Amino acid sequence: MKQLIALGGGGFSMEPENPLLDHYILQQSGKTTPKICFIPTASGDADNYIARFYQFFEKEECVTSHLSLFNPPTRNFEAFLLDKDIIYVGGGNTRNLLILWREWGLDVILKKAYDKGVLLAGISAGSICWFQEGVTDSFGDVLEPIQCLGFIEGSNCPHYDGEVKRRPSYKEMVANKNIIPGIATDDGVALHYVNNKLEHIVSSRPSAKAYKVYFEKELLEEELPTKYLGS
C-alpha cells in the first residue's frame, strides 16, 4: 500500500504544543515503533529545524533519524531511506529542494520508497513537492507555480488561510490556466492519499479546511469534508 500525507501547515514545526497531525502520521505507519526520517533539505538543513524534529519525536514511540545533504550520514541514500517506515519532509524553499534532490538522485529513491510502501509525509514545501505542480514563494515575494515530482496528480497550495496572498493567487493561477487545478489546504490540515487517491482529510484545528479549486466556465472553490482530530 502506498501512502502519502501532505500537510498544508501545522505539525511539530508550526504548532509544537498540538501533536494531533504528527500523532496521526505515526499511527498510519501501522508499526508499534516506526522508524521515521526527517529530510530538512528545503530549509538548507537548518540546525534548529532538525533540533525541533528530535525534540518532538524523541518523546514518541518511534526511532528517529534525519538525512542531511550538507552533511550526509551515509553514501548509500537508497539503503538508508528504504529501511524507514516514514519519511517526513520539512518546509522551506521548494525550488532548492527539487534541484538538490534531483542532483543527488533523491527524487528517484523517494519514488522507490513510495512504491515500496514507505509512508511519505511533509509540510509546506514538503507537501507541494509530491504533486505535479504547486504554488511557491521560492522565487521571492511573488507567488508562482512550480513543476514538482508528480507522485500525486494535480496541484497543491498550502497555507491557504495562513498567508494573505495564497488564496487569491492560487485562484487566479487556476482561472488563468497558469497552474492545473488541485487542492488547497489551510494551516493545520493534512491530505492523506492511499494508492494515489485522496482517502482522508484531517485537521489539528477545528475550523481548518481543504478546498478543491478548479475551473468549469468559471473559477470554482469547493470546500471538502475535513475531520477534526481533536473531536
Tab-separated table of C-alpha atoms in Angstrom:
chain	number	residue	atom	x	y	z
A	1	MET	CA	0.000	0.000	0.000
A	2	LYS	CA	1.281	3.431	-0.971
A	3	GLN	CA	0.602	6.272	1.475
A	4	LEU	CA	1.358	9.976	1.360
A	5	ILE	CA	0.322	12.673	3.837
A	6	ALA	CA	0.624	16.303	2.734
A	7	LEU	CA	0.382	18.974	5.449
A	8	GLY	CA	-0.657	22.474	4.455
A	9	GLY	CA	0.775	23.711	7.736
A	10	GLY	CA	0.985	22.586	11.337
A	11	GLY	CA	2.872	19.697	12.849
A	12	PHE	CA	5.854	19.924	15.161
A	13	SER	CA	7.400	22.885	13.340
A	14	MET	CA	4.350	25.177	13.373
A	15	GLU	CA	2.318	24.083	16.394
A	16	PRO	CA	4.609	22.081	18.706
A	17	GLU	CA	2.022	22.137	21.503
A	18	ASN	CA	-0.561	20.496	19.224
A	19	PRO	CA	0.607	16.954	18.346
A	20	LEU	CA	-2.559	15.800	16.548
A	21	LEU	CA	-1.177	15.730	12.994
A	22	ASP	CA	2.160	14.193	13.927
A	23	HIS	CA	0.436	11.518	16.014
A	24	TYR	CA	-1.798	10.814	13.027
A	25	ILE	CA	1.250	10.330	10.795
A	26	LEU	CA	2.865	7.922	13.246
A	27	GLN	CA	-0.354	5.911	13.544
A	28	GLN	CA	-0.673	5.431	9.789
A	29	SER	CA	2.621	3.562	9.592
A	30	GLY	CA	0.986	0.536	11.150
A	31	LYS	CA	4.103	-0.050	13.246
A	32	THR	CA	4.353	-0.058	17.036
A	33	THR	CA	7.700	1.740	16.904
A	34	PRO	CA	8.072	3.157	13.377
A	35	LYS	CA	11.398	4.347	12.012
A	36	ILE	CA	10.917	7.985	10.977
A	37	CYS	CA	13.457	10.009	8.986
A	38	PHE	CA	13.339	13.790	8.656
A	39	ILE	CA	14.589	15.399	5.423
A	40	PRO	CA	15.191	19.150	6.012
A	41	THR	CA	16.589	19.998	2.544
A	42	ALA	CA	14.163	22.866	1.877
A	43	SER	CA	15.433	24.755	4.936
A	44	GLY	CA	19.072	24.264	3.959
A	45	ASP	CA	19.309	21.592	6.670
A	46	ALA	CA	18.767	24.251	9.334
A	47	ASP	CA	20.112	23.058	12.681
A	48	ASN	CA	17.227	24.498	14.693
A	49	TYR	CA	14.680	22.763	12.449
A	50	ILE	CA	16.422	19.424	12.875
A	51	ALA	CA	16.590	20.013	16.628
A	52	ARG	CA	12.840	20.685	16.774
A	53	PHE	CA	12.178	17.418	14.937
A	54	TYR	CA	14.166	15.439	17.508
A	55	GLN	CA	12.739	17.417	20.408
A	56	PHE	CA	9.227	16.324	19.434
A	57	PHE	CA	9.652	12.825	18.035
A	58	GLU	CA	12.159	11.518	20.580
A	59	LYS	CA	9.311	11.743	23.117
A	60	GLU	CA	7.152	9.484	20.928
A	61	GLU	CA	7.185	5.741	20.309
A	62	CYS	CA	9.422	5.807	17.236
A	63	VAL	CA	13.041	5.572	16.081
A	64	THR	CA	14.323	8.906	14.767
A	65	SER	CA	16.919	9.889	12.166
A	66	HIS	CA	17.473	12.605	9.598
A	67	LEU	CA	19.070	12.867	6.176
A	68	SER	CA	21.253	15.911	5.578
A	69	LEU	CA	22.603	16.585	2.095
A	70	PHE	CA	25.107	19.056	3.519
A	71	ASN	CA	26.478	16.518	5.995
A	72	PRO	CA	25.408	13.108	4.648
A	73	PRO	CA	25.210	10.275	7.195
A	74	THR	CA	25.988	7.673	4.511
A	75	ARG	CA	26.939	7.300	0.864
A	76	ASN	CA	24.097	4.844	0.279
A	77	PHE	CA	20.970	7.004	0.451
A	78	GLU	CA	18.812	4.303	-1.073
A	79	ALA	CA	19.541	1.696	1.594
A	80	PHE	CA	19.229	4.357	4.304
A	81	LEU	CA	15.795	5.585	3.201
A	82	LEU	CA	14.236	2.306	2.093
A	83	ASP	CA	14.839	0.994	5.605
A	84	LYS	CA	12.476	3.613	7.084
A	85	ASP	CA	8.752	3.373	7.782
A	86	ILE	CA	8.088	7.118	7.487
A	87	ILE	CA	9.927	9.856	5.594
A	88	TYR	CA	8.948	13.350	6.770
A	89	VAL	CA	9.979	16.318	4.591
A	90	GLY	CA	10.274	19.769	6.115
A	91	GLY	CA	9.276	23.165	4.761
A	92	GLY	CA	11.331	25.910	3.179
A	93	ASN	CA	12.359	26.633	-0.412
A	94	THR	CA	10.661	24.159	-2.762
A	95	ARG	CA	12.803	25.034	-5.782
A	96	ASN	CA	16.043	24.423	-3.910
A	97	LEU	CA	14.644	21.173	-2.526
A	98	LEU	CA	13.795	19.874	-6.001
A	99	ILE	CA	17.122	20.929	-7.524
A	100	LEU	CA	19.156	19.289	-4.760
A	101	TRP	CA	17.060	16.132	-4.709
A	102	ARG	CA	17.481	15.673	-8.462
A	103	GLU	CA	21.222	16.327	-8.242
A	104	TRP	CA	21.596	13.701	-5.521
A	105	GLY	CA	19.108	11.274	-7.084
A	106	LEU	CA	16.724	11.521	-4.141
A	107	ASP	CA	13.724	12.014	-6.426
A	108	VAL	CA	14.243	8.512	-7.825
A	109	ILE	CA	14.967	6.989	-4.411
A	110	LEU	CA	11.883	8.562	-2.846
A	111	LYS	CA	9.715	7.175	-5.643
A	112	LYS	CA	11.152	3.721	-4.892
A	113	ALA	CA	10.393	4.221	-1.205
A	114	TYR	CA	6.825	5.308	-2.003
A	115	ASP	CA	6.250	2.305	-4.268
A	116	LYS	CA	7.736	0.022	-1.603
A	117	GLY	CA	5.205	1.236	0.970
A	118	VAL	CA	7.254	3.731	2.971
A	119	LEU	CA	4.861	6.442	4.170
A	120	LEU	CA	5.832	9.823	2.725
A	121	ALA	CA	4.817	12.962	4.601
A	122	GLY	CA	5.715	16.612	4.543
A	123	ILE	CA	4.712	20.158	5.346
A	124	SER	CA	4.560	23.219	3.077
A	125	ALA	CA	7.431	22.651	0.604
A	126	GLY	CA	7.322	19.065	1.861
A	127	SER	CA	3.675	18.971	0.762
A	128	ILE	CA	3.970	20.768	-2.572
A	129	CYS	CA	6.877	18.627	-3.776
A	130	TRP	CA	4.829	15.430	-4.217
A	131	PHE	CA	2.251	16.942	-6.606
A	132	GLN	CA	2.504	17.685	-10.314
A	133	GLU	CA	2.558	21.404	-9.608
A	134	GLY	CA	2.488	23.706	-6.616
A	135	VAL	CA	2.289	27.323	-5.504
A	136	THR	CA	5.585	28.569	-4.124
A	137	ASP	CA	7.338	31.695	-2.893
A	138	SER	CA	10.720	30.129	-3.693
A	139	PHE	CA	11.492	32.829	-6.249
A	140	GLY	CA	10.933	35.781	-3.889
A	141	ASP	CA	7.958	37.704	-2.601
A	142	VAL	CA	5.679	36.843	-5.536
A	143	LEU	CA	3.820	33.521	-5.505
A	144	GLU	CA	4.375	31.459	-8.649
A	145	PRO	CA	3.600	27.964	-9.958
A	146	ILE	CA	6.339	25.337	-9.865
A	147	GLN	CA	6.706	21.939	-11.530
A	148	CYS	CA	7.137	19.199	-8.933
A	149	LEU	CA	7.667	15.430	-8.717
A	150	GLY	CA	4.232	14.269	-9.835
A	151	PHE	CA	3.733	11.409	-7.386
A	152	ILE	CA	0.214	12.820	-6.875
A	153	GLU	CA	-1.934	14.259	-9.689
A	154	GLY	CA	-2.976	17.893	-9.660
A	155	SER	CA	-1.598	20.959	-7.926
A	156	ASN	CA	-1.263	21.908	-4.279
A	157	CYS	CA	-1.381	25.185	-2.368
A	158	PRO	CA	-0.550	25.134	1.368
A	159	HIS	CA	-1.077	27.950	3.906
A	160	TYR	CA	-4.385	28.831	2.239
A	161	ASP	CA	-5.608	30.727	5.288
A	162	GLY	CA	-2.231	31.416	6.843
A	163	GLU	CA	-0.770	33.791	4.255
A	164	VAL	CA	-2.932	36.578	2.872
A	165	LYS	CA	-1.772	36.236	-0.760
A	166	ARG	CA	-2.195	32.466	-1.043
A	167	ARG	CA	-5.919	32.190	-1.685
A	168	PRO	CA	-6.299	34.938	-4.323
A	169	SER	CA	-3.042	33.963	-6.052
A	170	TYR	CA	-3.937	30.273	-6.355
A	171	LYS	CA	-7.446	31.022	-7.608
A	172	GLU	CA	-6.081	33.454	-10.187
A	173	MET	CA	-3.494	30.920	-11.382
A	174	VAL	CA	-6.129	28.219	-11.827
A	175	ALA	CA	-8.547	30.634	-13.536
A	176	ASN	CA	-5.834	31.798	-15.967
A	177	LYS	CA	-4.634	28.203	-16.537
A	178	ASN	CA	-1.169	29.059	-15.265
A	179	ILE	CA	-1.436	26.052	-12.975
A	180	ILE	CA	-3.505	22.875	-13.201
A	181	PRO	CA	-6.476	22.501	-10.819
A	182	GLY	CA	-5.836	20.991	-7.421
A	183	ILE	CA	-6.332	21.162	-3.684
A	184	ALA	CA	-5.571	23.974	-1.261
A	185	THR	CA	-5.101	23.406	2.453
A	186	ASP	CA	-5.445	25.695	5.430
A	187	ASP	CA	-2.769	25.555	8.099
A	188	GLY	CA	-3.467	22.565	10.314
A	189	VAL	CA	-4.892	20.402	7.508
A	190	ALA	CA	-3.399	17.197	6.088
A	191	LEU	CA	-4.338	15.360	2.896
A	192	HIS	CA	-3.967	11.588	3.248
A	193	TYR	CA	-3.520	9.743	-0.046
A	194	VAL	CA	-3.744	5.956	-0.242
A	195	ASN	CA	-2.634	4.346	-3.511
A	196	ASN	CA	-2.648	7.796	-5.144
A	197	LYS	CA	-6.250	8.567	-4.142
A	198	LEU	CA	-7.309	11.140	-1.569
A	199	GLU	CA	-8.897	8.991	1.156
A	200	HIS	CA	-8.914	11.248	4.212
A	201	ILE	CA	-8.639	14.940	5.068
A	202	VAL	CA	-7.810	15.594	8.713
A	203	SER	CA	-7.057	18.693	10.757
A	204	SER	CA	-5.491	19.755	14.021
A	205	ARG	CA	-7.668	22.866	14.187
A	206	PRO	CA	-11.491	22.806	14.451
A	207	SER	CA	-12.167	25.326	11.689
A	208	ALA	CA	-9.368	24.420	9.255
A	209	LYS	CA	-10.437	23.080	5.856
A	210	ALA	CA	-9.255	21.855	2.463
A	211	TYR	CA	-10.625	23.103	-0.845
A	212	LYS	CA	-10.846	21.772	-4.372
A	213	VAL	CA	-10.036	24.614	-6.754
A	214	TYR	CA	-10.874	24.167	-10.440
A	215	PHE	CA	-12.301	25.894	-13.489
A	216	GLU	CA	-15.566	24.981	-15.241
A	217	LYS	CA	-16.734	28.018	-17.203
A	218	GLU	CA	-15.844	29.916	-14.039
A	219	LEU	CA	-13.444	29.556	-11.134
A	220	LEU	CA	-14.885	27.234	-8.508
A	221	GLU	CA	-13.746	26.640	-4.940
A	222	GLU	CA	-15.338	23.618	-3.266
A	223	GLU	CA	-14.922	23.065	0.477
A	224	LEU	CA	-14.035	19.437	1.163
A	225	PRO	CA	-15.147	17.378	4.200
A	226	THR	CA	-12.444	17.613	6.844
A	227	LYS	CA	-12.246	15.607	10.069
A	228	TYR	CA	-11.008	17.435	13.158
A	229	LEU	CA	-8.693	15.040	15.001
A	230	GLY	CA	-9.430	16.609	18.380
A	231	SER	CA	-13.114	15.736	18.441
